[in-house]
Short mmCIF file of C-alpha atoms in Angstrom, two decimals:
data_model
loop_
_atom_site.label_atom_id
_atom_site.label_comp_id
_atom_site.label_asym_id
_atom_site.label_seq_id
_atom_site.Cartn_x
_atom_site.Cartn_y
_atom_site.Cartn_z
CA SER A 1 -6.27 -23.02 -2.82
CA SER A 2 -5.46 -19.41 -3.77
CA SER A 3 -8.50 -18.14 -1.90
CA SER A 4 -7.48 -19.86 1.32
CA SER A 5 -3.91 -18.63 1.04
CA GLY A 6 -5.09 -15.09 0.35
CA SER A 7 -7.31 -15.06 3.44
CA LEU A 8 -4.69 -16.23 5.96
CA GLU A 9 -3.99 -12.71 7.18
CA SER A 10 -7.72 -12.11 7.59
CA ILE A 11 -8.02 -15.33 9.59
CA CYS A 12 -5.17 -14.20 11.84
CA ALA A 13 -6.81 -10.80 12.35
CA ILE A 14 -10.12 -12.45 13.32
CA TYR A 15 -8.35 -14.85 15.66
CA GLU A 16 -6.51 -11.98 17.35
CA ALA A 17 -9.80 -10.13 17.80
CA THR A 18 -11.30 -13.31 19.26
CA LEU A 19 -8.47 -13.55 21.80
CA GLN A 20 -9.05 -9.95 22.84
CA PHE A 21 -12.77 -10.61 23.20
CA LEU A 22 -12.12 -13.69 25.34
CA SER A 23 -9.70 -11.77 27.54
CA LEU A 24 -12.32 -9.07 28.17
CA THR A 25 -14.93 -11.74 28.78
CA TYR A 26 -12.70 -13.37 31.37
CA GLU A 27 -12.31 -10.04 33.19
CA CYS A 28 -16.10 -9.88 33.50
CA VAL A 29 -16.21 -13.44 34.83
CA ALA A 30 -13.41 -12.68 37.28
CA GLY A 31 -15.33 -9.62 38.49
CA CYS A 32 -18.41 -11.74 39.06
CA TRP A 33 -16.28 -14.27 40.93
CA LEU A 34 -15.07 -11.57 43.31
CA ASP A 35 -18.67 -10.55 43.99
CA MET A 36 -19.68 -14.18 44.53
CA SER A 37 -16.76 -14.92 46.84
CA GLU A 38 -18.08 -12.40 49.35
CA SER A 39 -21.02 -14.75 49.98
CA PHE A 40 -18.77 -17.76 50.65
CA ASN A 41 -18.37 -17.09 54.36
CA SER A 42 -20.11 -20.35 55.21
CA LEU A 43 -17.70 -22.41 53.05
CA ASN A 44 -14.26 -23.60 54.07
CA ALA A 45 -11.15 -23.10 51.94
CA LYS A 46 -11.42 -26.53 50.32
CA GLU A 47 -15.01 -25.92 49.23
CA VAL A 48 -14.15 -22.46 47.84
CA SER A 49 -11.26 -23.97 45.91
CA LYS A 50 -13.56 -26.59 44.39
CA VAL A 51 -16.05 -23.94 43.26
CA ALA A 52 -13.19 -21.90 41.76
CA LEU A 53 -11.81 -24.93 39.95
CA ASP A 54 -15.22 -25.84 38.54
CA LEU A 55 -15.77 -22.29 37.32
CA TYR A 56 -12.29 -22.11 35.76
CA SER A 57 -12.88 -25.45 34.00
CA ASP A 58 -16.21 -24.24 32.64
CA VAL A 59 -14.66 -21.00 31.38
CA SER A 60 -11.84 -22.93 29.71
CA ALA A 61 -14.31 -25.28 28.02
CA VAL A 62 -16.38 -22.35 26.72
CA PHE A 63 -13.25 -20.62 25.39
CA MET A 64 -12.24 -23.82 23.61
CA GLN A 65 -15.65 -24.03 22.02
CA VAL A 66 -15.62 -20.40 20.90
CA ALA A 67 -12.18 -20.79 19.32
CA SER A 68 -12.87 -24.23 17.80
CA PRO A 69 -13.39 -22.87 14.23
CA PHE A 70 -9.70 -21.91 14.22
CA CYS A 71 -8.45 -25.43 15.06
CA THR A 72 -8.10 -26.44 11.41
CA TYR A 73 -6.00 -23.37 10.65
CA GLN A 74 -3.79 -24.02 13.68
CA GLU A 75 -3.25 -27.66 12.75
CA ARG A 76 -2.55 -26.86 9.08
CA PHE A 77 -0.59 -23.68 9.68
CA ALA A 78 2.61 -24.83 7.95
CA GLU A 79 0.72 -25.79 4.79
CA LEU A 80 -1.35 -22.59 4.75
CA GLU A 81 1.71 -20.42 5.37
CA ARG A 82 3.54 -22.12 2.51
CA MET A 83 0.68 -21.31 0.12
CA HIS A 84 0.30 -17.77 1.47
CA SER A 85 3.98 -16.83 1.32
CA GLY A 86 4.52 -18.77 -1.90
CA VAL A 87 2.49 -16.24 -3.88
CA ALA A 88 4.78 -13.34 -2.93
CA THR A 89 7.91 -15.50 -3.20
CA LYS A 90 7.15 -16.39 -6.81
CA LEU A 91 6.70 -12.72 -7.66
CA VAL A 92 10.05 -11.83 -6.08
CA ALA A 93 11.77 -14.72 -7.88
CA LYS A 94 10.31 -13.50 -11.18
CA ASP A 95 11.59 -9.97 -10.50
CA ILE A 96 15.09 -11.33 -9.77
CA GLN A 97 15.10 -13.30 -13.01
CA GLN A 98 13.92 -10.28 -14.98
CA ALA A 99 16.58 -8.10 -13.35
CA VAL A 100 19.40 -10.16 -14.85
CA SER A 101 17.72 -11.24 -18.07
CA SER A 102 19.11 -8.22 -19.93
CA VAL A 103 22.73 -9.02 -18.98
CA SER A 104 22.73 -12.74 -19.71
CA ASN A 105 24.40 -12.20 -23.07
CA SER A 106 28.05 -11.36 -23.70
CA ASN A 107 27.34 -7.85 -25.08
CA ALA A 108 25.75 -6.41 -21.96
CA SER A 109 26.51 -2.72 -21.50
CA LEU A 110 27.83 -1.16 -18.31
CA VAL A 111 24.55 0.72 -17.87
CA SER A 112 22.52 -2.49 -18.01
CA LEU A 113 24.93 -4.14 -15.56
CA GLN A 114 24.59 -1.23 -13.15
CA ASP A 115 20.82 -1.23 -13.47
CA ALA A 116 20.60 -4.99 -12.83
CA THR A 117 22.89 -4.67 -9.81
CA GLU A 118 20.81 -1.88 -8.28
CA ARG A 119 17.63 -3.87 -8.78
CA LEU A 120 19.18 -6.89 -7.09
CA LYS A 121 20.29 -4.74 -4.15
CA GLY A 122 16.65 -3.80 -3.61
CA LEU A 123 15.33 -7.34 -4.06
CA SER A 124 18.00 -9.04 -1.93
CA PRO A 125 16.44 -8.27 1.51
CA PHE A 126 12.85 -8.32 0.24
CA ILE A 127 12.30 -11.86 1.54
CA PHE A 128 12.85 -11.01 5.22
CA PRO A 129 9.62 -9.04 5.79
CA LEU A 130 7.76 -12.02 4.29
CA ALA A 131 9.56 -14.45 6.60
CA GLU A 132 8.99 -12.19 9.62
CA GLY A 133 5.30 -12.02 8.75
CA GLY A 134 5.16 -15.82 8.73
CA LEU A 135 6.85 -15.93 12.11
CA VAL A 136 4.31 -13.45 13.53
CA ARG A 137 1.43 -15.53 12.19
CA PHE A 138 2.98 -18.67 13.69
CA GLU A 139 3.32 -16.97 17.07
CA LEU A 140 -0.30 -15.84 16.95
CA LEU A 141 -2.00 -19.01 15.68
CA ASN A 142 0.24 -21.70 17.19
CA ALA A 143 1.75 -19.90 20.20
CA GLY A 144 4.99 -21.85 19.85
CA TYR A 145 3.50 -25.31 19.32
CA HIS A 146 4.32 -27.35 16.18
CA ALA A 147 7.41 -25.18 15.72
CA LYS A 148 9.29 -27.73 13.62
CA ASP A 149 6.82 -27.70 10.73
CA ALA A 150 6.38 -23.93 10.80
CA LEU A 151 10.11 -23.20 10.86
CA SER A 152 10.68 -25.72 8.08
CA THR A 153 8.27 -23.76 5.89
CA ILE A 154 10.07 -20.49 6.62
CA ASP A 155 13.47 -22.14 6.02
CA LYS A 156 12.33 -23.32 2.59
CA LEU A 157 11.10 -19.81 1.84
CA LEU A 158 14.54 -18.37 2.64
CA ALA A 159 16.38 -21.16 0.82
CA SER A 160 14.35 -20.61 -2.35
CA HIS A 161 15.13 -16.90 -2.32
CA SER A 162 18.79 -17.57 -1.59
CA ASN A 163 19.05 -19.91 -4.59
CA GLU A 164 17.43 -17.39 -6.93
CA LEU A 165 19.76 -14.67 -5.65
CA ALA A 166 22.84 -16.87 -6.01
CA MET A 167 22.00 -17.72 -9.64
CA ALA A 168 21.45 -14.03 -10.38
CA ILE A 169 24.81 -13.11 -8.84
CA VAL A 170 26.55 -15.81 -10.89
CA THR A 171 24.93 -14.43 -14.05
CA LEU A 172 26.01 -10.88 -13.24
CA SER A 173 29.54 -11.93 -12.36
CA ALA A 174 29.87 -13.93 -15.59
CA SER A 175 28.63 -10.97 -17.65
CA MET A 176 31.13 -8.62 -16.03
CA THR A 177 34.14 -10.86 -16.63
CA THR A 178 33.20 -12.34 -19.99
CA ASP A 179 35.88 -10.34 -21.85
CA GLN A 180 38.88 -10.48 -19.52
CA ILE A 181 41.36 -9.30 -22.20
CA LYS A 182 39.32 -6.15 -22.75
CA LEU A 183 39.11 -5.58 -19.02
CA ALA A 184 42.87 -5.90 -18.68
CA ASP A 185 43.59 -3.49 -21.55
CA ASN A 186 40.96 -0.88 -20.62
CA PHE A 187 40.65 -0.48 -16.87
CA ASP A 188 37.22 1.00 -16.13
CA GLU A 189 36.68 2.27 -12.61
CA GLN A 190 32.90 2.23 -12.98
CA HIS A 191 33.04 -1.36 -14.17
CA VAL A 192 35.10 -2.37 -11.12
CA HIS A 193 32.76 -0.46 -8.82
CA CYS A 194 29.78 -2.28 -10.35
CA ALA A 195 31.51 -5.61 -9.76
CA LEU A 196 32.05 -4.70 -6.10
CA GLU A 197 28.38 -3.79 -5.80
CA VAL A 198 27.51 -7.34 -6.84
CA LEU A 199 29.40 -8.52 -3.76
CA ASN A 200 27.39 -5.99 -1.76
CA VAL A 201 24.19 -7.70 -2.91
CA ALA A 202 25.36 -10.92 -1.27
CA GLY A 203 26.47 -9.00 1.83
CA ILE A 204 23.07 -7.35 2.22
CA PHE A 205 21.38 -10.74 2.15
CA CYS A 206 23.83 -12.26 4.65
CA ARG A 207 23.36 -9.38 7.10
CA GLY A 208 19.60 -9.63 6.79
CA LEU A 209 19.75 -13.38 7.35
CA ARG A 210 21.83 -13.00 10.52
CA THR A 211 19.45 -10.35 11.86
CA PHE A 212 16.43 -12.53 11.11
CA GLU A 213 18.07 -15.52 12.77
CA LEU A 214 18.75 -13.54 15.96
CA LYS A 215 15.18 -12.20 16.06
CA THR A 216 13.79 -15.70 15.47
CA ARG A 217 15.85 -17.18 18.31
CA GLU A 218 14.68 -14.39 20.60
CA ARG A 219 11.00 -14.88 19.74
CA LEU A 220 11.24 -18.66 20.09
CA GLY A 221 12.83 -18.18 23.50
CA VAL A 222 9.90 -16.04 24.59
CA LEU A 223 7.42 -18.61 23.25
CA CYS A 224 9.22 -21.40 25.14
CA GLU A 225 8.90 -19.41 28.37
CA ARG A 226 5.17 -18.91 27.76
CA MET A 227 4.64 -22.60 27.05
CA ALA A 228 6.58 -23.56 30.17
CA ALA A 229 4.59 -21.11 32.30
CA PHE A 230 1.31 -22.49 30.95
CA ALA A 231 2.44 -26.08 31.62
CA VAL A 232 3.29 -25.17 35.22
CA ARG A 233 -0.09 -23.54 35.73
CA GLU A 234 -1.94 -26.49 34.25
CA LYS A 235 -0.01 -28.86 36.52
CA GLU A 236 -0.90 -26.74 39.56
CA ILE A 237 -4.57 -26.81 38.55
CA GLN A 238 -4.52 -30.59 38.15
CA GLU A 239 -2.82 -31.04 41.50
CA ALA A 240 -5.29 -28.72 43.19
CA SER A 241 -8.18 -30.58 41.59
CA SER A 242 -6.91 -34.02 42.64
CA GLY A 243 -5.53 -32.93 45.99
CA THR A 244 -2.04 -34.20 45.14
CA GLY A 245 -0.26 -30.85 45.38
CA SER A 246 2.02 -29.64 48.11
CA GLY A 247 -1.02 -28.41 50.01
CA GLY A 248 -2.35 -31.95 50.20
CA ALA A 249 -6.05 -31.09 50.07
CA GLY A 250 -6.01 -29.07 46.88
CA ALA A 251 -7.33 -25.99 48.70
CA SER A 252 -4.73 -23.55 47.38
CA PHE A 253 -6.28 -22.79 43.99
CA LEU A 254 -7.05 -19.12 43.48
CA PHE A 255 -9.24 -18.02 40.60
CA PRO A 256 -7.02 -15.76 38.40
CA ASP A 257 -8.01 -12.10 38.39
CA SER A 258 -7.38 -11.88 34.66
CA LEU A 259 -6.07 -13.77 31.64
CA SER A 260 -4.09 -11.88 29.05
CA VAL A 261 -4.38 -12.45 25.29
CA VAL A 262 -1.06 -14.30 25.44
CA GLU A 263 -2.24 -16.60 28.25
CA ILE A 264 -5.50 -17.42 26.45
CA ASP A 265 -3.54 -18.05 23.24
CA SER A 266 -1.38 -20.60 25.12
CA MET A 267 -4.53 -22.21 26.53
CA LEU A 268 -6.08 -22.61 23.09
#
């Protein structure tokens, strides 16, 4: 619904605040653990490890419970992002159509052609902040998981804008070359310059697309590293709990001194 799409940014802000709260909470728990560990002189390393594992499991379970209201938004992120970004995308598409509506006839003046071209130059890269915002929300809510669906939504967003821009460029180009005999007889430098600016509209979009692609690859690489690091830590915890790790008895688990917002996000 429109209300749910309009509140997606608010949901993300609340979720980010929740992560920060959980990170601070964990620091308090870790501080208490340090105080408690001073009284463990009578316990051997294996027993201390078991207490640490139990406490870490309890903390993880509590964090999962606290963040459970956000599960639906995480699972349906692609759908919610499509609705959220779709509102702004439709407005941009309407602006593009209006920009060339005045030059769609054969009697379009040079002034109207120049005005339409300038408007398109401003609207051409307008989609990239919207797409970048979607990528930021995906990184926050999904932490790299379910990337295929999220990226498909962003791809469709870019493709829709690209199609609207291409149709507008075709309309402008057709309006500028509609009377080729007149153009050949009366060379107009301003007219030629305006035609070249239409090519610049396409160039602006292509440069923005390449930049966005590079940034997306970089961010996805970082997310992959975070997911891999979390998987390694979870495996170590499981091995320590079952005693199947390299230490044999599972006595090597150390209660982490802190968990960052990023680490808790990966956990959730």
